[in-house]
Amino acid sequence: MNIIVASIFVNDQERALAFYTEKLGFVKKHDVPVGEHRWITVVSQDHQDGTELLLEPNEHPAASAYQEQIYADGIPATMFGVSDVREEYRRLTELGVTFTIEPTTMGELTIAVLDDTCGNLIQIAQR
């Protein structure tokens, strides 16, 4: 069994697509109309046949409540691996990305947490 799609709730699919492709560097894989929304997935540039990240509308009351609460509590919605957290922090900061936690070493990991502008905190991590 393999993970083929993981989803993240977003409060604006168009803004999320721009952020995840233009700032984070993911590549759009699918963009299919589904009723009033779209099935939008992005993938890593280096693994375009790998796991897709679905930019899921948060319009269901449970989804929006969940997203708002974990954001308010400072809990990242997901984690992305990077080869150098400090370099990625520098690159993203230059692009105007806001971080809530600057690069911090925690045991074997170095992490940082960013705001995706679509209702989520995202942790980046280096092992």
Short mmCIF file of C-alpha atoms in Angstrom, two decimals:
data_model
loop_
_atom_site.label_atom_id
_atom_site.label_comp_id
_atom_site.label_asym_id
_atom_site.label_seq_id
_atom_site.Cartn_x
_atom_site.Cartn_y
_atom_site.Cartn_z
CA MET A 1 0.00 0.00 0.00
CA ASN A 2 1.27 3.49 -0.88
CA ILE A 3 0.19 7.01 -0.01
CA ILE A 4 -0.73 8.55 -3.35
CA VAL A 5 -2.60 11.70 -2.24
CA ALA A 6 -2.53 13.63 1.02
CA SER A 7 -4.76 16.65 1.47
CA ILE A 8 -4.49 19.97 3.21
CA PHE A 9 -7.46 22.26 3.79
CA VAL A 10 -7.16 25.72 2.24
CA ASN A 11 -9.46 28.71 2.46
CA ASP A 12 -8.67 29.88 -1.09
CA GLN A 13 -7.68 27.35 -3.76
CA GLU A 14 -6.33 29.91 -6.23
CA ARG A 15 -4.14 31.64 -3.63
CA ALA A 16 -3.00 28.22 -2.35
CA LEU A 17 -2.01 27.10 -5.84
CA ALA A 18 0.01 30.28 -6.34
CA PHE A 19 1.72 29.98 -2.95
CA TYR A 20 2.57 26.29 -3.22
CA THR A 21 3.94 26.64 -6.77
CA GLU A 22 5.45 30.14 -6.83
CA LYS A 23 6.82 30.30 -3.29
CA LEU A 24 7.37 26.70 -2.18
CA GLY A 25 8.34 25.44 -5.64
CA PHE A 26 5.88 22.58 -6.06
CA VAL A 27 4.56 21.71 -9.53
CA LYS A 28 0.86 21.62 -10.42
CA LYS A 29 -0.11 18.02 -11.27
CA HIS A 30 -3.91 18.18 -11.62
CA ASP A 31 -6.40 21.03 -11.89
CA VAL A 32 -9.83 19.63 -12.66
CA PRO A 33 -13.18 21.41 -12.16
CA VAL A 34 -15.38 19.63 -9.59
CA GLY A 35 -18.62 21.54 -9.14
CA GLU A 36 -17.89 24.99 -7.77
CA HIS A 37 -14.36 23.92 -6.73
CA ARG A 38 -11.40 22.18 -8.34
CA TRP A 39 -9.37 19.03 -7.75
CA ILE A 40 -5.96 20.70 -7.52
CA THR A 41 -2.88 18.70 -6.64
CA VAL A 42 0.77 19.67 -6.51
CA VAL A 43 3.89 17.51 -6.38
CA SER A 44 7.55 17.92 -5.60
CA GLN A 45 9.63 19.10 -8.55
CA ASP A 46 12.06 16.27 -7.84
CA HIS A 47 9.38 13.57 -7.54
CA GLN A 48 6.65 14.43 -10.02
CA ASP A 49 5.33 10.86 -9.97
CA GLY A 50 5.34 10.80 -6.17
CA THR A 51 2.74 11.65 -3.54
CA GLU A 52 0.36 14.42 -4.52
CA LEU A 53 -0.78 17.16 -2.14
CA LEU A 54 -4.47 17.98 -2.64
CA LEU A 55 -5.40 21.63 -1.99
CA GLU A 56 -8.79 20.83 -0.48
CA PRO A 57 -11.43 23.57 0.03
CA ASN A 58 -12.25 23.96 3.71
CA GLU A 59 -15.93 24.81 3.23
CA HIS A 60 -17.30 21.96 5.36
CA PRO A 61 -17.92 23.35 8.88
CA ALA A 62 -15.84 20.59 10.47
CA ALA A 63 -12.94 21.26 8.10
CA SER A 64 -12.90 24.99 8.71
CA ALA A 65 -13.25 24.54 12.49
CA TYR A 66 -10.38 22.03 12.52
CA GLN A 67 -8.17 24.24 10.37
CA GLU A 68 -8.87 27.38 12.41
CA GLN A 69 -8.24 25.65 15.75
CA ILE A 70 -4.94 23.98 14.90
CA TYR A 71 -3.75 27.25 13.34
CA ALA A 72 -4.76 29.20 16.48
CA ASP A 73 -2.93 26.64 18.63
CA GLY A 74 0.22 26.93 16.50
CA ILE A 75 0.07 23.35 15.25
CA PRO A 76 1.44 22.73 11.75
CA ALA A 77 -1.02 21.09 9.35
CA THR A 78 1.75 19.07 7.71
CA MET A 79 5.51 18.79 7.36
CA PHE A 80 7.76 18.99 4.30
CA GLY A 81 11.32 17.71 4.21
CA VAL A 82 14.12 19.94 2.96
CA SER A 83 17.84 19.34 2.65
CA ASP A 84 18.81 22.58 4.45
CA VAL A 85 16.24 24.32 6.67
CA ARG A 86 18.37 27.45 7.16
CA GLU A 87 18.88 27.89 3.41
CA GLU A 88 15.18 27.27 2.71
CA TYR A 89 14.26 29.76 5.45
CA ARG A 90 16.53 32.36 3.83
CA ARG A 91 15.14 31.70 0.34
CA LEU A 92 11.51 31.82 1.44
CA THR A 93 12.00 34.89 3.63
CA GLU A 94 13.42 36.69 0.58
CA LEU A 95 10.21 35.75 -1.26
CA GLY A 96 8.13 37.34 1.49
CA VAL A 97 7.04 34.16 3.28
CA THR A 98 6.23 34.70 6.96
CA PHE A 99 7.62 32.29 9.54
CA THR A 100 6.19 31.74 13.02
CA ILE A 101 9.22 29.69 14.12
CA GLU A 102 12.69 30.43 12.80
CA PRO A 103 15.11 27.53 12.19
CA THR A 104 15.46 25.62 15.46
CA THR A 105 17.40 22.45 16.19
CA MET A 106 15.44 19.85 18.15
CA GLY A 107 17.43 16.68 18.66
CA GLU A 108 18.11 15.13 15.26
CA LEU A 109 15.85 17.61 13.43
CA THR A 110 16.13 21.24 12.46
CA ILE A 111 12.70 22.74 11.88
CA ALA A 112 11.03 26.01 10.96
CA VAL A 113 7.31 26.83 10.66
CA LEU A 114 5.78 29.04 7.98
CA ASP A 115 2.35 30.51 7.27
CA ASP A 116 0.96 29.39 3.90
CA THR A 117 -1.44 32.40 3.66
CA CYS A 118 -4.36 29.96 3.21
CA GLY A 119 -5.08 29.12 6.85
CA ASN A 120 -2.23 26.72 7.63
CA LEU A 121 1.07 26.54 9.40
CA ILE A 122 3.55 24.33 7.58
CA GLN A 123 6.62 22.84 9.21
CA ILE A 124 9.77 22.28 7.18
CA ALA A 125 12.28 19.84 8.57
CA GLN A 126 15.82 18.64 7.95
CA ARG A 127 17.13 15.38 9.42
#
